[in-house]
XYZ file of C-alpha atoms in Angstrom:
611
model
C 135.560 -169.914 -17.095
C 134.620 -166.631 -18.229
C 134.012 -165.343 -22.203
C 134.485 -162.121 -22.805
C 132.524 -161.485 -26.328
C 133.284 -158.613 -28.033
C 131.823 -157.734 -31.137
C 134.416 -156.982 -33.972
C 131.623 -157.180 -36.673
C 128.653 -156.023 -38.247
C 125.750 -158.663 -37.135
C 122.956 -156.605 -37.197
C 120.843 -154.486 -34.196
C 119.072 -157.441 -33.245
C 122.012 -159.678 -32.624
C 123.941 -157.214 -31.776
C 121.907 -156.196 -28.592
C 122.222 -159.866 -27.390
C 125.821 -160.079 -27.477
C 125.922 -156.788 -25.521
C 123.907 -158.595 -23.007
C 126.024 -161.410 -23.147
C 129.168 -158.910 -23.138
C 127.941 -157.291 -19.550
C 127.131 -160.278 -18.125
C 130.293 -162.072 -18.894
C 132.528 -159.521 -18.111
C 131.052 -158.180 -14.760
C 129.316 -160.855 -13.341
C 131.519 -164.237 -13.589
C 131.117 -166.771 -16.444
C 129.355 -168.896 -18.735
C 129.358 -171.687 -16.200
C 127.995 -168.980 -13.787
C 124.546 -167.927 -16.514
C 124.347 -171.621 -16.744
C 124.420 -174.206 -13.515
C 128.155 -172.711 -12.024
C 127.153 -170.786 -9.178
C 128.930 -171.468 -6.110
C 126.893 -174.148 -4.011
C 127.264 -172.520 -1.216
C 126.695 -168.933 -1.927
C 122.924 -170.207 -2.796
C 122.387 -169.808 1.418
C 121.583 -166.359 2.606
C 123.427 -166.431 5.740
C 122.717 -162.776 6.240
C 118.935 -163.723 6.386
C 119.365 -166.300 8.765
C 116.855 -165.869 11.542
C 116.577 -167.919 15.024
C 113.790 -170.052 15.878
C 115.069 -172.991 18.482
C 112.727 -175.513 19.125
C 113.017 -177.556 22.761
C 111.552 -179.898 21.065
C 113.714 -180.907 18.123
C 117.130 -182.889 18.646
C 120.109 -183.224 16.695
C 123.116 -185.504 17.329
C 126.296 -185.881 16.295
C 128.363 -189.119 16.878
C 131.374 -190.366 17.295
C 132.543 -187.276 19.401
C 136.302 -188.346 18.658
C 137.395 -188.364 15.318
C 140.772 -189.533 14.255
C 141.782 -191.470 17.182
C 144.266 -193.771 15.095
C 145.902 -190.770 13.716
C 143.185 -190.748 10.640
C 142.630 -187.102 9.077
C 139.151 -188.050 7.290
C 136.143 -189.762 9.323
C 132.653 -190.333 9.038
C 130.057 -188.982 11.210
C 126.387 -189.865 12.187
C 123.793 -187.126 12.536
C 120.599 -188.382 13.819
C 117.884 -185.819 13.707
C 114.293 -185.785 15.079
C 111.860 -182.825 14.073
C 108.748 -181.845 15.767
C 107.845 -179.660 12.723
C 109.850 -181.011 9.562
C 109.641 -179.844 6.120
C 111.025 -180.167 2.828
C 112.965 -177.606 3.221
C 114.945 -178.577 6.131
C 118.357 -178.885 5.827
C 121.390 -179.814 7.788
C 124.544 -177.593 7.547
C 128.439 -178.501 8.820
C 129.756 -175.453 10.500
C 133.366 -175.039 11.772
C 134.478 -173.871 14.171
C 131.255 -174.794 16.141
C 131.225 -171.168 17.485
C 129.961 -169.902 14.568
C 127.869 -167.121 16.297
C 127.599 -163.473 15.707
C 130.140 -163.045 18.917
C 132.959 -164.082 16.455
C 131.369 -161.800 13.481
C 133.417 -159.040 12.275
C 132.155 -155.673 11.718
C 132.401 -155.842 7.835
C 130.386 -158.828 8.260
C 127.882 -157.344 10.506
C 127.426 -154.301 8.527
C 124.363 -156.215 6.604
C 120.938 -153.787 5.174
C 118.417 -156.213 6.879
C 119.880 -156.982 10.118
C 122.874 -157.686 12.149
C 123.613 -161.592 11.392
C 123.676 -164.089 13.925
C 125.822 -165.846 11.896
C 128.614 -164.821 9.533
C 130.292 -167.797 8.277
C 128.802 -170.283 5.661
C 129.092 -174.206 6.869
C 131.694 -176.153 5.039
C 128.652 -178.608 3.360
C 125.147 -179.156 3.803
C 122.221 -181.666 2.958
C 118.898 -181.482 2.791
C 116.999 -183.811 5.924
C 114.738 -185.334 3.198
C 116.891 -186.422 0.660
C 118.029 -189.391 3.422
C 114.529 -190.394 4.294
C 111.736 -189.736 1.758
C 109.056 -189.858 4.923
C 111.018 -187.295 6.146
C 107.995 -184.879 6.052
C 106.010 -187.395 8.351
C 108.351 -188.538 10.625
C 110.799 -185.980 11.430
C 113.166 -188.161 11.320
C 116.467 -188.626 9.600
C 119.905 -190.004 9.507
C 122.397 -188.713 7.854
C 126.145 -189.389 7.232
C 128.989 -186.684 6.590
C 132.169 -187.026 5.552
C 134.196 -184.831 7.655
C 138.250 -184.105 7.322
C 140.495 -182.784 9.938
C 140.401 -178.942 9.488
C 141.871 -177.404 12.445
C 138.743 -176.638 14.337
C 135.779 -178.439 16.196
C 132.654 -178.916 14.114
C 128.711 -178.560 15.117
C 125.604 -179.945 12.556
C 122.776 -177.215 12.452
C 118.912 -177.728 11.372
C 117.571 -175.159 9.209
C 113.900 -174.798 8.322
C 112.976 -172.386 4.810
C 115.066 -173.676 3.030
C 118.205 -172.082 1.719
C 116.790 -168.663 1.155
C 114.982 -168.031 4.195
C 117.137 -170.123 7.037
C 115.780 -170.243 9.906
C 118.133 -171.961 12.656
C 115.998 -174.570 14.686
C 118.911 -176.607 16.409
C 122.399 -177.365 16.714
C 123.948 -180.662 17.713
C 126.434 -181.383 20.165
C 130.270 -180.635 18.814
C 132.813 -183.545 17.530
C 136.484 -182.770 16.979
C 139.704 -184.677 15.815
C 141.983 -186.060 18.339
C 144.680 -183.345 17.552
C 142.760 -180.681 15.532
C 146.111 -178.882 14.764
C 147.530 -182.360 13.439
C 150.069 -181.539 9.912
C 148.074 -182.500 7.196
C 147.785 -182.756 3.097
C 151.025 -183.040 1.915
C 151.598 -181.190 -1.852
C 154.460 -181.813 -3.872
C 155.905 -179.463 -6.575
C 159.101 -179.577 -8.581
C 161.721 -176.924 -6.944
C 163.439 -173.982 -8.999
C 166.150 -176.763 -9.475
C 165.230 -180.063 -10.907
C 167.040 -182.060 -8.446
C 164.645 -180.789 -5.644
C 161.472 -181.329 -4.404
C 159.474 -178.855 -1.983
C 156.311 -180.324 0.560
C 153.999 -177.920 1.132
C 151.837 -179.120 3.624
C 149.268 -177.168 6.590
C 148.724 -177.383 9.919
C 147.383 -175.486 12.911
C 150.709 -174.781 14.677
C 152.054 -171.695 14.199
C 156.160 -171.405 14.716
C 155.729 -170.031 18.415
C 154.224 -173.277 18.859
C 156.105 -175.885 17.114
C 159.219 -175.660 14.410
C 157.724 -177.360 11.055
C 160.211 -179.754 9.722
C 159.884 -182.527 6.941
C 162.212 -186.461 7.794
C 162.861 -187.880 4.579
C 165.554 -189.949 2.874
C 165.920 -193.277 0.973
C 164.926 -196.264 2.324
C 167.067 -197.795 4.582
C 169.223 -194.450 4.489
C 170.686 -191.806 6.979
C 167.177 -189.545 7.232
C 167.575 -185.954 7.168
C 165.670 -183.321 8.370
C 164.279 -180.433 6.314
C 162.799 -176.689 8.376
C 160.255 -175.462 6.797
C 158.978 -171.858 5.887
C 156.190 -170.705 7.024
C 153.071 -168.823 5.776
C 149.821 -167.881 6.591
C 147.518 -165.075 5.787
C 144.347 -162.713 6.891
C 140.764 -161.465 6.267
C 142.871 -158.028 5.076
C 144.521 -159.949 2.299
C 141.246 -161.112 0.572
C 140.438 -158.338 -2.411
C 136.530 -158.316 -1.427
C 133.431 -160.427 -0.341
C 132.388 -163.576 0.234
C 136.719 -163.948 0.555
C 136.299 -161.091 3.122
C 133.012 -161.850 4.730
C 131.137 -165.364 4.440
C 133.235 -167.406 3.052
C 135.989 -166.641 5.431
C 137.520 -169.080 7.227
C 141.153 -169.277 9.290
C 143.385 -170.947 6.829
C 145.532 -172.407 9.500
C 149.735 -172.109 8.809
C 151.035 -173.148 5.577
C 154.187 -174.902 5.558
C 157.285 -175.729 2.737
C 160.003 -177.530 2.934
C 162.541 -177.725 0.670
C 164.490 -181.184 -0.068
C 168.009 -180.974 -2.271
C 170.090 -182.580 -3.841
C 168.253 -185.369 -4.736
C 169.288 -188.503 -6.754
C 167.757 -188.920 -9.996
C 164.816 -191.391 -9.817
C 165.206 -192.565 -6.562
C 162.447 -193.817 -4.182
C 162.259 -191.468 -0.810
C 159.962 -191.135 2.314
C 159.454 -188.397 4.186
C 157.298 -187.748 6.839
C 155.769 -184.269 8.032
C 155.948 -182.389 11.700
C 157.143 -180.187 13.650
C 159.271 -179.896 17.108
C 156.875 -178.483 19.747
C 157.644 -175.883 22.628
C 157.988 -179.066 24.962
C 160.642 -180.750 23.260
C 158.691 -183.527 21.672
C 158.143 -183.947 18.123
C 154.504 -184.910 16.381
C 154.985 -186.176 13.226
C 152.623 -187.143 10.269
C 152.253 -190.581 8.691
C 154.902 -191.622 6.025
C 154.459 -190.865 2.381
C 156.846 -191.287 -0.694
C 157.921 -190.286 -3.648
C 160.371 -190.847 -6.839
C 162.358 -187.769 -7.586
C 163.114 -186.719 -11.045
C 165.033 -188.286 -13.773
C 167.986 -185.455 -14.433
C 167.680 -182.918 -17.377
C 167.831 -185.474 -21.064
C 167.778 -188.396 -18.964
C 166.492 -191.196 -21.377
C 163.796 -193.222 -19.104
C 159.761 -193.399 -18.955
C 158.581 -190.249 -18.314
C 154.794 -190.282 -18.116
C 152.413 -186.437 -17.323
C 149.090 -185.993 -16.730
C 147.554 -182.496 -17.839
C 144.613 -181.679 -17.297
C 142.276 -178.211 -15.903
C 138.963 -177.004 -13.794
C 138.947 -179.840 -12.273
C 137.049 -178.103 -9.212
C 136.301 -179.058 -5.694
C 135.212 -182.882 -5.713
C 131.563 -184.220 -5.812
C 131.342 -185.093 -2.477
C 131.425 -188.872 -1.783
C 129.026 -188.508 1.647
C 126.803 -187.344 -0.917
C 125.960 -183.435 0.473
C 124.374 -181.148 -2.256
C 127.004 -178.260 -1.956
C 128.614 -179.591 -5.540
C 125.593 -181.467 -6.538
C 125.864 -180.486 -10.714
C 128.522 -178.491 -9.659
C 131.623 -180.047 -11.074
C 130.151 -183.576 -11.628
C 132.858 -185.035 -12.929
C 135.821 -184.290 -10.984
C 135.684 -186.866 -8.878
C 135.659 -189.821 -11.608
C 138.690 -187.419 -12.854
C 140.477 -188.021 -9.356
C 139.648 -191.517 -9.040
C 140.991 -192.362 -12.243
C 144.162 -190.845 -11.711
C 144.575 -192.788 -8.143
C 143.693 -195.899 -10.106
C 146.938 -195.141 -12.516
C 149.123 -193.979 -10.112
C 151.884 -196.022 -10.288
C 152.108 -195.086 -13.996
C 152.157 -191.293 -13.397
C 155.393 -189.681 -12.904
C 153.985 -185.830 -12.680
C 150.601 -183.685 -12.659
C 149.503 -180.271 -14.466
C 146.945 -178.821 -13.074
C 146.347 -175.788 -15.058
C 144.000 -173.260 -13.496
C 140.549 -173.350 -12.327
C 141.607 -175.767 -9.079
C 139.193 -175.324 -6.294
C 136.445 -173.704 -7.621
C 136.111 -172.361 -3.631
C 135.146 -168.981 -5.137
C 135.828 -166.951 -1.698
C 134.548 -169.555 0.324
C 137.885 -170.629 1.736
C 137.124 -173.831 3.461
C 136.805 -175.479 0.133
C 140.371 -175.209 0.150
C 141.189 -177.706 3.218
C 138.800 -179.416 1.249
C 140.099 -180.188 -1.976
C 143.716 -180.452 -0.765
C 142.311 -183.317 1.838
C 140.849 -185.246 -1.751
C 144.016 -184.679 -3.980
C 146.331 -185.787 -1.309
C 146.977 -189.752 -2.627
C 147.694 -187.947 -5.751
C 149.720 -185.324 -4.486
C 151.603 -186.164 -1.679
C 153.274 -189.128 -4.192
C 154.165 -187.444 -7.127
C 154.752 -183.205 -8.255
C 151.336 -181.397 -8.244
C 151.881 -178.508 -10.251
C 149.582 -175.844 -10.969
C 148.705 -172.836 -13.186
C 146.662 -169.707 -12.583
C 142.814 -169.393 -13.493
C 140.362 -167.243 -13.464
C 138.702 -168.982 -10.253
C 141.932 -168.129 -8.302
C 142.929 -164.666 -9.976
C 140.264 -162.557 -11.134
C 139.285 -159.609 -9.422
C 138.872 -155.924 -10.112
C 141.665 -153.447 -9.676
C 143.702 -156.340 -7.960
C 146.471 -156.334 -10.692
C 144.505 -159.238 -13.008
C 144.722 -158.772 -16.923
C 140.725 -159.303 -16.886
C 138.442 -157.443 -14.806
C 135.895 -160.491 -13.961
C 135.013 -161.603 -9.627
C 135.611 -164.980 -10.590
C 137.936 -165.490 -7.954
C 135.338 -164.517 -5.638
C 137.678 -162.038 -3.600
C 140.634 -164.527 -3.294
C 142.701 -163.012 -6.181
C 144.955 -165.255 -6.526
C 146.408 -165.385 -2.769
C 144.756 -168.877 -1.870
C 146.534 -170.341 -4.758
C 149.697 -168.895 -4.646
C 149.959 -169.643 -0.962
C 148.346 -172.982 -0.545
C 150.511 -174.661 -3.437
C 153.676 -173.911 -4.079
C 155.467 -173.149 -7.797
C 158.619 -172.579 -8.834
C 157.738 -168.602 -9.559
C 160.014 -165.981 -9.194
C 157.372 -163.760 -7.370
C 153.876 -165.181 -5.949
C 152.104 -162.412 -8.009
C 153.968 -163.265 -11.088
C 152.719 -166.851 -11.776
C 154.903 -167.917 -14.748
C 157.612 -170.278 -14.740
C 159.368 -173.294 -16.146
C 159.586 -176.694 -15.881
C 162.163 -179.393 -16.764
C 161.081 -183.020 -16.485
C 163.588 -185.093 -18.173
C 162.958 -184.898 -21.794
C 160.762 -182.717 -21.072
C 160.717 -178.466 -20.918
C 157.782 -176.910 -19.835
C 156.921 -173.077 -20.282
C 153.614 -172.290 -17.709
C 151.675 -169.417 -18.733
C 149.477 -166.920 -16.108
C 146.895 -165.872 -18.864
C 145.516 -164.007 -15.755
C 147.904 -161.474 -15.916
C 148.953 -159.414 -19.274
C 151.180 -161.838 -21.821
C 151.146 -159.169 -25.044
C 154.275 -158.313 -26.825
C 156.592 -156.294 -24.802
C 155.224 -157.320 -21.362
C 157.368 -158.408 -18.597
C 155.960 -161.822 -18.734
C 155.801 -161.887 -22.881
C 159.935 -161.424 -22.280
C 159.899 -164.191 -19.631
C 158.021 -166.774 -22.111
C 160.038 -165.774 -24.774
C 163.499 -166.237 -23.502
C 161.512 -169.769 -21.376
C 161.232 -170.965 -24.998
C 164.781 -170.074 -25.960
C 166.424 -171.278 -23.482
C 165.955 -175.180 -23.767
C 168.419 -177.505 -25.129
C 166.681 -179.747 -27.562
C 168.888 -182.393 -27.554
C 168.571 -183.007 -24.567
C 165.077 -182.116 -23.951
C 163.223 -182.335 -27.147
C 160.076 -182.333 -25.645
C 158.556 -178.317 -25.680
C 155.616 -177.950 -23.706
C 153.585 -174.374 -23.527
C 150.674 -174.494 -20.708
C 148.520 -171.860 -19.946
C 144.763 -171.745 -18.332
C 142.917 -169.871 -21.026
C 143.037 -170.251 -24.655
C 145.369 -168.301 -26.067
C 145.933 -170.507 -28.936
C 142.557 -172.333 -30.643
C 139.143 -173.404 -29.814
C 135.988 -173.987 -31.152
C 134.022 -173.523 -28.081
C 130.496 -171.716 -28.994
C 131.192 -168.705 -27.106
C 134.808 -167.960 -28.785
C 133.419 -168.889 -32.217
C 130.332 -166.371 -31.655
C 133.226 -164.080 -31.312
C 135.244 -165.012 -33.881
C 138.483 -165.245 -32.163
C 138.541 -169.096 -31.582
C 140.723 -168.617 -28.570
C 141.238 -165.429 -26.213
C 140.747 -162.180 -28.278
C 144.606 -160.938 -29.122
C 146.507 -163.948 -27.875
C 147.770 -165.301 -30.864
C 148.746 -162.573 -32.894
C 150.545 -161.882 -29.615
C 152.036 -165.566 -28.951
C 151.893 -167.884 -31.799
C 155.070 -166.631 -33.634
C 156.547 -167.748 -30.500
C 155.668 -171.244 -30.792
C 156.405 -171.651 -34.537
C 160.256 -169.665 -34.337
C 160.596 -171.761 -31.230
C 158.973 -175.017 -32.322
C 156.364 -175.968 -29.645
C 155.709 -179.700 -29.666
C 152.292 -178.969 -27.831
C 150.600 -175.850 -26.239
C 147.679 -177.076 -23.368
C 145.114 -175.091 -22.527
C 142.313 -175.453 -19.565
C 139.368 -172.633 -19.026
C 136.366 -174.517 -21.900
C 135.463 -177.388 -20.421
C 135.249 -179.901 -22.964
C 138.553 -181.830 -24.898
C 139.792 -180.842 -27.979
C 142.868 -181.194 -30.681
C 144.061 -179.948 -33.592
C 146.522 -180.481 -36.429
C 150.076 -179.017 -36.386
C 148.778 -175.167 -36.801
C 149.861 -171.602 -37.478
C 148.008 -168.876 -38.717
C 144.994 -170.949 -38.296
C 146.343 -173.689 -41.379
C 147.267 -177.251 -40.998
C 150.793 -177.293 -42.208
C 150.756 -181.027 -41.853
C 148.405 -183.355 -43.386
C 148.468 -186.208 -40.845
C 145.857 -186.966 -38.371
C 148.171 -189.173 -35.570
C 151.286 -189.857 -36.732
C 153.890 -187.519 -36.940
C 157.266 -188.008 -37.839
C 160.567 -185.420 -38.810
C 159.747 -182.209 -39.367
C 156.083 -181.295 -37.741
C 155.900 -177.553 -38.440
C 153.006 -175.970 -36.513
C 152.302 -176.928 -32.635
C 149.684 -179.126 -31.998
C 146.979 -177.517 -29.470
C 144.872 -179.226 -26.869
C 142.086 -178.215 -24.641
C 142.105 -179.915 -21.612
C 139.219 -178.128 -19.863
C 136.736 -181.089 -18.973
C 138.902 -181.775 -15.431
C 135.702 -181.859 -13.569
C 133.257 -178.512 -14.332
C 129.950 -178.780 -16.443
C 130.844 -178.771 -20.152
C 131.915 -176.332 -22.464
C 129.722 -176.697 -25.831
C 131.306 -176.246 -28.900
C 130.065 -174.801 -32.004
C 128.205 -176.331 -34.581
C 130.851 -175.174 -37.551
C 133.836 -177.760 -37.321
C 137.268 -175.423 -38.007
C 139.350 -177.166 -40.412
C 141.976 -176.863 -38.362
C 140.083 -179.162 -35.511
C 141.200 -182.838 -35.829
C 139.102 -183.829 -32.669
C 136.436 -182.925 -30.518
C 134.759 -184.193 -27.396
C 132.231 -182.759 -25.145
C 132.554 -185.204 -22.056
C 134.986 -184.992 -19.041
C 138.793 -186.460 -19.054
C 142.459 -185.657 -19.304
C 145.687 -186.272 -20.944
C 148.790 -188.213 -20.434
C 151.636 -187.827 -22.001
C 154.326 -190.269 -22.075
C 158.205 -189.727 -23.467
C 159.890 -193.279 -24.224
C 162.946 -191.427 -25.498
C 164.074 -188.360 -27.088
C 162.557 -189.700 -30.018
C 158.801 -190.671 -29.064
C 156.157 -189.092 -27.799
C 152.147 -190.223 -27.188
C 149.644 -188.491 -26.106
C 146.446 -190.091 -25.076
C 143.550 -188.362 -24.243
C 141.011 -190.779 -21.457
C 137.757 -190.455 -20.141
C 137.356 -189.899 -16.523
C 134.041 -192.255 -16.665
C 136.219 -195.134 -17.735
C 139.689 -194.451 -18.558
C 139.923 -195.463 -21.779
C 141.571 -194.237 -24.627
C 139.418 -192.224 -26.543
C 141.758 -190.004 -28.739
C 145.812 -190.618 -29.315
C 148.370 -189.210 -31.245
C 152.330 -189.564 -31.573
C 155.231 -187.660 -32.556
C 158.632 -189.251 -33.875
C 161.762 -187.370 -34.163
C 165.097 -186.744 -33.734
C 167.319 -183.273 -32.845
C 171.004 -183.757 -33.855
């Protein structure tokens, strides 16, 4: 996330040269996360100072040599290393493809102030040698375990020596690979522009003079149809700047969509992914399913999760590349595989990856979300960690993004957008109507996307979708994070004088919000007053929209400030999510879990009735 602090008051020189600082720091160099523990893992290496010094007698291995042989698209490998000269700063790094040379360097990449690179790439994950054997240091020797996912290209395990600031490359094992590299891979489902259809977005390394991408899918037992799918891919030219451009490059393989209509309404179908090769035969994925949407105002369990920066996963092999990183993603992820079953659709808004430029973090995260994924709607929202960039068309000027802006996400994952650059749109579910914010790009009065939220609002049918839902990554409606407070804008400075007469004239049930990284609620508000007293039961006429940060997905917590607003009904500094669940077009709960436990720490409901 990133705070921009401006000072609208009088707090005196001292103070007042500290929240300049802050101002600067915030605004040109990333985000609070980033001055506290956020920097990218793997930016930490300086692969530009990465010096050779091979050593005949030091061996690495790799083993198995074949991955996937049974069709599997995740494996474990064993890395047995033995070091004439260890230290503790020896560490182990995952490169792919194992060519990683200067040879494939390109010239922006060689164009470095201390020397020309002999490599150019950062490795997908790394560990230090010592952290698997604490005699490390004595014995040179170590075993290690990596998780490794089928990404298109062979992979090779380096030793380093000098830690990550002064590598120095020792060895490099022998390569492993998956049986078919090039395999499709990682289904993502998303709610078409219509709500009986459903789109697969899925990747693999065939590009359509190689194979024709198709999705099979019907209902069990059913005629199966077959679905062509678009294509997309992209270059090092389309990143907006470095380590997108340079580093952190990595070939993002072909991304494919397919589009499946005309869909019953809460029917069970399976689909597989593949594609029709050159020879005539056809390679397909395993089999996945999903339930398709109940129809606009169709009166059944309906049941969302919402939830943002959720990040990359902590790695379960272990590797340090997230280690503090986003520590509590993957409880988030696990809990919502545990409850799948009773999850109908997912909101991911903003702040998904956390790659930050280094694009194999991508493959990565879309490999860990895919049980949750590939069975029911994934959709997302823009953040700051996908968007930002200077003079790349964001609203904010920050390098969060980390010279992706915003085509990783808007590529990778698909959304029912109007244009990829544009990233608002709408929703229905059901009962429900949702209105998705890009606070990325400008939302004031008068704006082309101010126009599209308004008329999003007005254009819902309450009767038979009483539900109103308003999304959006940052806060444009209320926090009490420290930073925003400090400020004095408890929420993004402008947002809602701009937006909140929206949600009262339109009567927004709730507005979500992602971006601080901690949970919090508040009572039915406008104008910063509670125009109801109630706590967690409201019934008829609400009045104000309820707001809810969302934020603790997975990223190390937002803190709040020590003033309570009165307008706050809870807070929480910990990590979980929300879910939502519509029994009718009467009832609504909201429940707000843990991802340590997945309890219930936080609930509210809403009973009425539109006539």
């Amino acid at each position: 996330m990133e705070m921009v602090v401006g000072v609208k008051k009088m707090w005196g020189v001292a103070l007042l040269t500290v929240l300049n600082f802050f101002f600067f720091f915030f605004f040109f160099s990333g985000s609070v996360e980033g001055f506290v523990s956020g920097e990218q893992p793997l930016s930490k290496i300086a692969i530009h100072r990465i010096t050779l010094g091979l050593s005949n007698s030091t061996s690495i291995t790799a083993s198995p040599i074949l991955l996937g042989s049974n069709g599997e698209d995740t494996e474990w490998v064993n890395v047995d290393l033995d070091h004439d000269n260890p230290s503790a700063g020896d560490w182990i790094g995952v490169f792919s493809p194992a060519n990683f040379n200067s040879s494939i360097c390109s010239p922006e990449s060689l164009d470095s102030k201390d020397q020309a690179p002999y490599i150019c790439t950062a490795p997908i994950k790394y560990k230090f040698a010592i952290d698997s054997n604490s005699d490390y240091t004595k014995t040179g020797k170590a075993s290690l375990k990596f998780q490794i996912i089928n990404q298109r290209a062979d992979f090779a395990f380096v030793l380093f020596s000098g830690g990550l600031s002064k590598p120095k490359l020792v060895a490099v094992s022998n390569s492993v690979t998956f049986a078919n590299p090039k395999a499709p891979v990682y289904p993502r489902l998303a709610l078409g522009r219509a709500w009986n259809e459903m789109t697969v977005t899925w990747t693999s390394g065939y590009d359509v003079d190689e194979g024709v991408p198709l999705v099979k899918w019907g209902l069990q037992g059913g005629q199966q149809k077959r679905s062509f799918s678009a294509t997309s891919t992209f270059t090092k030219n389309s990143m907006c700047g470095s380590p997108a451009r340079t580093v952190g490059w990595r070939d993002p393989g072909f991304i494919h969509t397919s589009f499946l209509s005309n869909l019953r309404p809460n029917a069970r179908y399976y689909y597989r992914m593949g594609l029709l090769l050159s020879n005539g035969s056809y390679l397909w994925s395993k089999a996945y399913s999903f339930r398709s949407s109940p129809s606009p105002g169709q009166n059944s369990l309906q049941r969302v999760i919402i939830f943002g920066d959720l990040g990359k996963l902590a790695e379960r092999d272990g590797s340090n590349e997230y280690n503090n990183y986003q520590p509590g993603s993957l409880n988030t992820t696990d809990q919502l595989i545990k409850d799948l079953p009773n999850i109908d659709i997912v909101f991911h808004i903003g702040d998904i990856t956390y790659a930050n430029g280094y694009l194999s973090q991508w493959d990565q995260f879309t490999s860990q979300v895919e049980p949750i994924a590939s069975t029911v709607p994934y959709m997302i929202a823009s953040g700051n960690h996908e968007r930002d960039w200077p003079n790349s068309g964001s609203f904010y000027y920050g390098r969060d993004s980390g010279g992706e802006c915003g085509v990783l996400a808007e590529t990778m994952y698909y959304s029912p957008v109007k244009s990829r650059d544009k990233f608002w749109y709408s929703a229905d579910y059901g009962m429900f109507h949702f209105c998705v914010a890009d606070s990325e790009k400008d939302w004031q009065e008068g704006t082309e996307q101010y126009k599209f939220l308004k008329n999003c609002l007005a254009s819902v049918n309450r009767k038979k979708q009483p539900w109103l839902i308003f999304t959006a990554h940052r806060v444009l409606g209320y926090s009490s994070e420290f930073w925003y407070s400090l400020e004095g804008s408890f929420g993004e400075p402008g947002a809602r004088e701009s937006l909140e007469k929206l949600w009262q004239k339109y009567k927004v049930d709730v507005a979500f919000f992602g971006h601080v990284h901690n949970y919090e609620r508040t009572c039915p508000v406008y104008q910063e007053q509670c125009l109801n007293p109630e706590k967690s039961r409201y019934s008829g006429t609400v009045n104000g929209t309820i707001h809810v940060v969302v934020g603790g997905g997975g990223s190390h917590l937002s803190k709040f400030s020590d003033d309570i607003p009165s307008w706050s009904i809870y807070r929480d500094y910990d990590y979980g999510f929300v879910k939502m669940t519509a029994f009718n077009h009467s009832s609504l709960l909201l429940e707000y879990k843990k991802s340590s436990d997945g309890k219930v720490y936080d609930s509210f409901t809403i009973s009425k009735a539109y006539k």
